[in-house]
Coordinates of C-alpha atoms in Angstrom, one line a residue:
X9 CA 36.2 20.2 15.4
X10 CA 37.5 23.5 13.4
X11 CA 34.7 25.9 11.8
X12 CA 36.5 24.6 8.2
X13 CA 36.6 20.8 9.6
X14 CA 33.1 21.0 10.2
X15 CA 32.4 23.0 6.8
X16 CA 34.0 20.2 5.0
X17 CA 31.7 17.4 6.6
X18 CA 28.3 19.8 5.9
X19 CA 29.6 20.1 2.0
X20 CA 30.3 16.5 1.9
X21 CA 26.7 15.2 3.2
X22 CA 24.5 15.0 0.9
X23 CA 21.6 17.5 0.9
X24 CA 17.9 16.2 1.3
X25 CA 14.8 17.0 -0.4
X26 CA 12.7 15.1 1.0
X27 CA 12.2 13.3 4.6
X28 CA 9.5 11.3 5.8
X29 CA 9.3 11.4 9.9
X30 CA 7.8 8.5 11.8
X31 CA 4.8 8.6 9.5
X32 CA 1.7 6.0 10.4
X33 CA -1.4 5.2 8.6
X34 CA -4.3 3.1 9.6
X35 CA -7.6 2.2 8.0
X36 CA -9.7 0.7 10.9
X37 CA -7.1 -2.3 12.5
X38 CA -5.1 -2.5 8.9
X39 CA -2.2 -0.7 9.7
X40 CA -0.9 0.7 6.2
X41 CA 2.3 2.1 7.3
X42 CA 4.1 1.4 10.5
X43 CA 6.1 4.6 11.5
X44 CA 8.3 5.1 8.1
X45 CA 11.4 7.2 8.6
X46 CA 12.6 8.0 5.4
X47 CA 15.0 10.7 3.5
X48 CA 15.5 11.2 -0.2
X49 CA 18.6 12.9 -1.3
X50 CA 18.1 16.1 -3.9
X51 CA 18.7 14.6 -7.4
X52 CA 18.2 11.0 -6.7
X53 CA 15.6 8.1 -8.0
X54 CA 14.4 6.5 -4.9
X55 CA 12.1 3.4 -5.9
X56 CA 9.4 2.2 -3.5
X57 CA 9.3 -1.5 -4.2
X58 CA 7.2 -4.2 -2.8
X59 CA 4.1 -6.3 -3.2
X60 CA 1.1 -5.9 -3.0
X61 CA -0.6 -4.5 0.2
X62 CA 3.0 -3.2 1.5
X63 CA 2.3 0.2 1.8
X64 CA 4.1 1.9 -1.0
X65 CA 1.2 3.3 -2.5
X66 CA -0.2 4.5 0.8
X67 CA 3.5 6.1 1.2
X68 CA 3.2 7.8 -2.2
X69 CA -0.1 9.4 -1.4
X70 CA 0.9 10.3 1.6
X71 CA 4.1 12.3 0.0
X72 CA 1.8 13.7 -2.4
X73 CA -0.9 14.9 -0.1
X74 CA -3.5 12.5 -1.1
X75 CA -3.7 10.9 2.3
X76 CA -2.5 12.7 5.8
X77 CA -0.5 10.7 7.8
X78 CA -2.0 9.7 11.3
X79 CA 0.9 10.8 12.9
X80 CA 4.4 12.2 11.8
X81 CA 5.9 14.7 9.2
X82 CA 6.3 15.1 6.1
X83 CA 9.1 17.6 4.8
X84 CA 9.9 19.0 1.4
X85 CA 13.1 20.7 1.0
X86 CA 13.1 21.1 5.1
X87 CA 9.5 22.7 4.9
X88 CA 6.5 21.2 6.9
X89 CA 3.9 19.8 4.4
X90 CA 2.0 16.9 6.1
X91 CA -1.1 19.3 6.3
X92 CA -0.4 21.7 2.7
X93 CA -2.8 20.1 0.0
X94 CA -1.1 18.6 -3.4
X95 CA -1.5 21.6 -5.0
X96 CA 0.8 24.0 -3.1
X97 CA 3.4 20.7 -2.6
X98 CA 5.1 21.7 -6.3
X99 CA 5.2 18.2 -6.9
X100 CA 4.5 16.3 -10.1
X101 CA 3.2 13.3 -10.5
X102 CA 3.0 10.6 -13.2
X103 CA 0.2 8.1 -13.1
X104 CA -0.6 4.2 -15.0
X105 CA -3.1 6.0 -16.6
X106 CA -1.9 9.0 -17.7
X107 CA -4.4 11.0 -16.4
X108 CA -4.4 13.7 -19.3
X109 CA -7.9 15.9 -20.1
X110 CA -8.9 14.3 -23.3
X111 CA -10.2 17.3 -24.5
X112 CA -7.6 19.5 -24.7
X113 CA -4.2 18.9 -27.3
X114 CA -0.7 17.7 -26.4
X115 CA 0.5 21.2 -26.2
X116 CA -2.5 22.2 -24.1
X117 CA -2.3 19.7 -21.6
X118 CA 1.5 19.9 -20.9
X119 CA 1.0 24.2 -20.5
X120 CA -1.8 23.2 -17.8
X121 CA 0.4 23.5 -14.9
X122 CA 2.2 26.6 -16.2
X123 CA -1.4 28.5 -16.5
X124 CA -2.4 27.4 -13.1
X125 CA 1.1 29.2 -12.0
X126 CA 0.0 32.4 -13.9
X127 CA 2.9 32.2 -16.6
X128 CA 3.4 34.5 -19.3
X129 CA 1.4 32.9 -22.7
X130 CA 5.4 33.5 -24.4
X131 CA 7.0 31.8 -21.9
X132 CA 4.6 28.8 -21.7
X133 CA 4.9 28.2 -25.3
X134 CA 8.5 28.2 -25.0
X135 CA 8.8 26.0 -22.2
X136 CA 6.1 23.4 -24.0
X137 CA 8.1 23.5 -27.3
X138 CA 11.5 22.7 -24.8
X139 CA 10.0 19.8 -23.4
X140 CA 8.0 18.2 -25.8
X141 CA 11.6 18.5 -27.9
X142 CA 12.7 16.6 -24.6
X143 CA 10.2 14.1 -24.8
X144 CA 10.3 12.9 -28.5
X145 CA 7.3 14.8 -29.0
X146 CA 7.9 17.7 -31.0
X147 CA 5.4 18.1 -34.0
X148 CA 2.4 16.5 -31.9
X149 CA 1.4 19.6 -29.9
X150 CA -2.1 19.7 -31.9
X151 CA -3.1 16.1 -31.7
X152 CA -5.8 14.8 -29.3
X153 CA -4.3 12.1 -26.4
X154 CA -6.6 10.0 -28.6
X155 CA -4.6 10.0 -31.2
X156 CA -1.7 9.3 -29.5
X157 CA -0.2 5.7 -28.8
X158 CA -0.1 4.3 -24.9
X159 CA 4.0 5.0 -25.3
X160 CA 3.2 8.8 -26.4
X161 CA 0.3 9.4 -24.2
X162 CA 2.8 8.5 -21.3
X163 CA 5.3 11.2 -23.1
X164 CA 2.9 13.4 -22.3
X165 CA 2.4 12.7 -19.0
X166 CA 5.8 12.7 -18.3
X167 CA 6.1 16.1 -19.5
X168 CA 3.1 17.6 -18.2
X169 CA 4.6 16.8 -14.8
X170 CA 8.1 18.5 -15.2
X171 CA 7.2 21.3 -17.4
X172 CA 7.3 23.4 -14.2
X173 CA 10.2 22.4 -12.7
X174 CA 8.7 20.3 -9.9
X175 CA 10.9 20.2 -6.3
X176 CA 9.7 16.5 -6.6
X177 CA 8.7 14.4 -9.1
X178 CA 6.1 11.0 -7.7
X179 CA 5.9 8.3 -10.2
X180 CA 2.8 6.0 -9.5
X181 CA 3.8 2.3 -11.4
X182 CA 3.6 4.6 -14.5
X183 CA 4.4 2.2 -17.2
X184 CA 2.0 -1.0 -16.3
X185 CA -0.4 -0.5 -18.8
X186 CA 2.5 -0.7 -21.6
X187 CA 4.2 -3.9 -23.2
X188 CA 7.1 -5.2 -22.2
X189 CA 9.5 -3.3 -24.9
X190 CA 8.0 -0.3 -24.9
X191 CA 7.9 0.0 -20.7
X192 CA 11.8 -0.8 -21.2
X193 CA 12.4 2.0 -24.2
X194 CA 9.9 4.6 -21.1
X195 CA 12.1 3.2 -18.0
X196 CA 15.6 4.3 -19.8
X197 CA 13.6 7.4 -21.0
X198 CA 12.6 8.5 -18.0
X199 CA 16.4 8.1 -16.2
X200 CA 17.8 9.6 -18.9
X201 CA 15.3 12.8 -18.3
X202 CA 15.2 12.7 -14.0
X203 CA 19.2 12.4 -14.5
X204 CA 19.9 15.5 -17.2
X205 CA 17.6 17.5 -15.2
X206 CA 18.6 16.6 -11.9
X207 CA 14.9 15.8 -10.7
X208 CA 14.1 14.3 -7.2
X209 CA 12.1 11.2 -8.2
X210 CA 10.2 8.9 -6.2
X211 CA 9.0 5.8 -8.0
X212 CA 6.5 3.0 -7.1
X213 CA 6.6 -0.4 -8.8
X214 CA 6.4 -3.9 -7.6
X215 CA 8.6 -5.2 -10.4
X216 CA 11.8 -6.1 -8.9
X217 CA 13.6 -6.0 -12.4
X218 CA 12.2 -2.5 -13.2
X219 CA 13.6 -1.3 -9.6
X220 CA 17.1 -2.7 -10.4
X221 CA 17.4 -0.8 -13.5
X222 CA 16.3 2.3 -12.7
X223 CA 17.0 3.4 -8.9
X224 CA 19.5 5.2 -7.1
X225 CA 18.4 3.6 -4.0
X226 CA 15.4 1.0 -3.5
X227 CA 13.0 1.0 -0.3
X228 CA 12.0 -2.7 -0.4
X229 CA 8.5 -2.6 1.6
X230 CA 7.0 -5.6 3.6
X231 CA 3.6 -4.8 6.0
X232 CA 3.8 -1.1 6.1
X233 CA 7.6 -0.7 7.1
X234 CA 10.9 -0.8 5.0
X235 CA 12.9 -3.7 5.3
X236 CA 15.7 -2.5 3.7
X237 CA 16.9 0.8 2.0
X238 CA 20.3 0.5 -0.3
X239 CA 21.7 0.6 -3.5
X240 CA 20.4 -2.1 -6.2
X241 CA 23.4 -3.7 -6.0
X242 CA 23.6 -4.2 -2.3
X243 CA 20.3 -5.6 -2.3
X244 CA 20.4 -8.0 -5.1
X245 CA 23.6 -9.4 -3.8
X246 CA 23.4 -8.3 0.6
X247 CA 19.5 -9.0 1.2
X248 CA 19.1 -7.7 4.6
X249 CA 16.2 -10.5 5.8
X250 CA 14.7 -13.5 4.7
X251 CA 11.8 -11.5 3.0
X252 CA 14.0 -9.2 0.9
X253 CA 15.8 -12.4 -0.1
X254 CA 13.2 -14.3 -1.2
X255 CA 11.5 -10.9 -3.0
X256 CA 14.2 -9.4 -4.8
X257 CA 15.0 -11.8 -7.9
X258 CA 15.5 -15.4 -8.2
X259 CA 17.5 -16.7 -5.6
X260 CA 18.1 -20.0 -3.4
X261 CA 16.9 -19.4 -0.6
X262 CA 18.1 -22.9 2.8
X263 CA 17.3 -23.1 6.0
X264 CA 20.5 -24.3 7.7
X265 CA 22.1 -25.0 11.2
X266 CA 25.3 -23.5 12.6
X267 CA 28.0 -26.2 13.8
X268 CA 30.9 -26.1 15.0
X269 CA 34.0 -25.3 13.2
X270 CA 32.6 -22.4 10.7
X271 CA 30.0 -24.5 9.1
X272 CA 26.4 -24.5 8.5
X273 CA 24.1 -28.1 8.0
X274 CA 21.9 -27.7 5.2
X275 CA 18.1 -29.5 5.6
X276 CA 19.8 -32.5 3.5
X277 CA 22.6 -32.8 5.6
X278 CA 25.4 -31.1 3.6
X279 CA 27.9 -29.1 5.5
X280 CA 28.6 -25.5 4.2
X281 CA 31.5 -23.3 5.0
X282 CA 30.6 -19.8 6.2
X283 CA 32.5 -17.2 5.3
X284 CA 30.9 -13.9 7.0
X285 CA 30.5 -13.7 10.8
X286 CA 29.6 -17.0 12.1
X287 CA 26.5 -17.0 14.7
X288 CA 26.2 -19.4 17.5
X289 CA 26.3 -22.7 17.5
X290 CA 22.8 -24.0 16.7
X291 CA 21.4 -21.2 15.6
X292 CA 19.3 -21.2 12.4
X293 CA 20.0 -19.2 9.6
X294 CA 19.0 -18.3 6.0
X295 CA 21.8 -19.0 3.2
X296 CA 21.2 -17.3 -0.1
X297 CA 23.2 -18.0 -2.9
X298 CA 22.0 -16.5 -6.4
X299 CA 21.2 -18.7 -9.2
X300 CA 24.2 -17.2 -11.2
X301 CA 26.6 -17.9 -8.8
X302 CA 26.3 -21.6 -8.9
X303 CA 29.0 -24.1 -11.1
X304 CA 29.1 -27.5 -12.2
X305 CA 31.6 -29.2 -9.5
X306 CA 34.5 -30.5 -11.4
X307 CA 35.1 -34.6 -11.1
X308 CA 36.5 -35.5 -7.5
X309 CA 36.1 -32.1 -5.8
X310 CA 36.2 -32.3 -2.2
X311 CA 34.0 -29.0 -1.7
X312 CA 30.9 -28.6 -0.8
X313 CA 28.5 -29.5 -3.3
X314 CA 24.9 -31.0 -4.5
X315 CA 24.0 -34.3 -6.4
X316 CA 20.7 -34.1 -8.3
X317 CA 18.6 -34.8 -11.4
X318 CA 17.9 -31.9 -13.8
X319 CA 13.7 -31.8 -13.2
X320 CA 13.1 -28.6 -15.2
X321 CA 15.1 -26.7 -18.1
X322 CA 13.6 -22.7 -19.5
X323 CA 15.5 -21.5 -21.9
X324 CA 15.3 -17.6 -21.4
X325 CA 17.4 -16.8 -24.5
X326 CA 20.7 -15.4 -23.3
X327 CA 20.5 -17.7 -20.1
X328 CA 19.0 -20.9 -19.5
X329 CA 17.6 -22.0 -16.1
X330 CA 18.1 -25.0 -15.2
X331 CA 16.4 -26.5 -11.9
X332 CA 18.1 -29.9 -9.9
X333 CA 16.5 -31.9 -7.4
X334 CA 18.7 -34.5 -5.1
X335 CA 17.6 -37.9 -3.6
X336 CA 15.8 -36.0 -0.9
X337 CA 13.5 -33.9 -2.8
X338 CA 16.4 -30.6 -2.1
X339 CA 16.4 -28.3 -4.9
X340 CA 18.3 -26.2 -6.3
X341 CA 17.8 -23.3 -8.8
X342 CA 20.6 -22.3 -11.5
X343 CA 21.1 -20.1 -14.6
X344 CA 24.0 -19.8 -16.7
X345 CA 24.3 -18.1 -20.0
X346 CA 23.8 -20.1 -23.0
X347 CA 26.0 -20.6 -25.5
X348 CA 24.5 -22.1 -28.8
X349 CA 28.1 -23.8 -29.7
X350 CA 28.1 -25.9 -26.3
X351 CA 26.3 -29.2 -25.2
X352 CA 22.9 -28.0 -23.0
X353 CA 22.0 -30.4 -19.9
X354 CA 19.2 -32.5 -20.4
X355 CA 16.3 -33.4 -18.3
X356 CA 17.1 -36.3 -16.0
X357 CA 20.8 -36.0 -16.3
X358 CA 22.8 -36.1 -13.2
X359 CA 25.1 -33.2 -12.4
X360 CA 26.9 -31.6 -9.6
X361 CA 26.2 -28.2 -8.6
X362 CA 28.9 -26.5 -5.7
X363 CA 29.7 -22.7 -5.5
X364 CA 32.3 -20.2 -3.5
X365 CA 31.9 -19.9 0.1
X366 CA 32.1 -16.3 -0.6
X367 CA 29.3 -16.2 -2.5
X368 CA 26.8 -17.2 0.0
X369 CA 25.0 -14.8 1.9
X370 CA 24.0 -15.3 5.5
X371 CA 20.5 -13.9 6.6
X372 CA 17.9 -14.1 9.4
X373 CA 15.8 -17.3 9.4
X374 CA 13.3 -16.3 12.0

């Protein structure tokens, strides 16, 4: 490869802002991190998503410098910071509990990291004014934290974390204390600011919907490992394994056995056509079908379908969710748009449900 071609390839590769290299962390017999490898690209929002105990918060602490890995390295902008204290890593952090200084005004809270960096008073005043405007807090500079709402306090915490232009922004479940409407508003505001300023950010949450909304990529964690690292769309529609399929959103996850002719047999005896790469006959697999991909089967249809009774109806505003059970106790969850001018199904009603085989995704069961 010539020099020009090599330069073009290098230019097309994403620049890496943060690298976690073979990081492990143990607490006695508990393995919190099990050889994590992770690259975060410059300017992206990457979310660490997983249930309690999956290792996401420990990984954030290791990146921030609050914990030192037993093995492995942390690199920020290619610089090894594994043993560098948090104050020297040029990282901004936003916590769930805000962590504001109660005796300082909003302006003084935001100015604090600039004062620690010996910035001139004139520049501090200009930067604080600019960043407060960005987070819609212009005019609030002289108030104390206790005089602000929860959402306003979180904006102050965000302003303080980004006012000095950090190399990396870390957010540890920052919206957990907010009500749903305010949380959704703050999610969009943080995403807007992150994109506008080109910040590299690592976000920790256990909320799947929040991760799907905010992220360029999601690292789904389980038992100290990354189960899947991909875009929100890929993780939702093409989960890498049974854990991800079950954890991300609602799904119908069926155990099936591969049989001859490119089909698999479900536990209720129904045969379904496989569209992706077909494992060998006799292999036990998982078939994932999202509830919104199912539809009512047309009468006389010969395609794969499940006949059953509606056992549960949940109205969700824009959508309505039905649980359907066949005579063997086999259940299917469907979710369809709610149209007020159309007749809804009723409890106990008999329905037939079918799907396109292209909408099924195959995962390992074992």
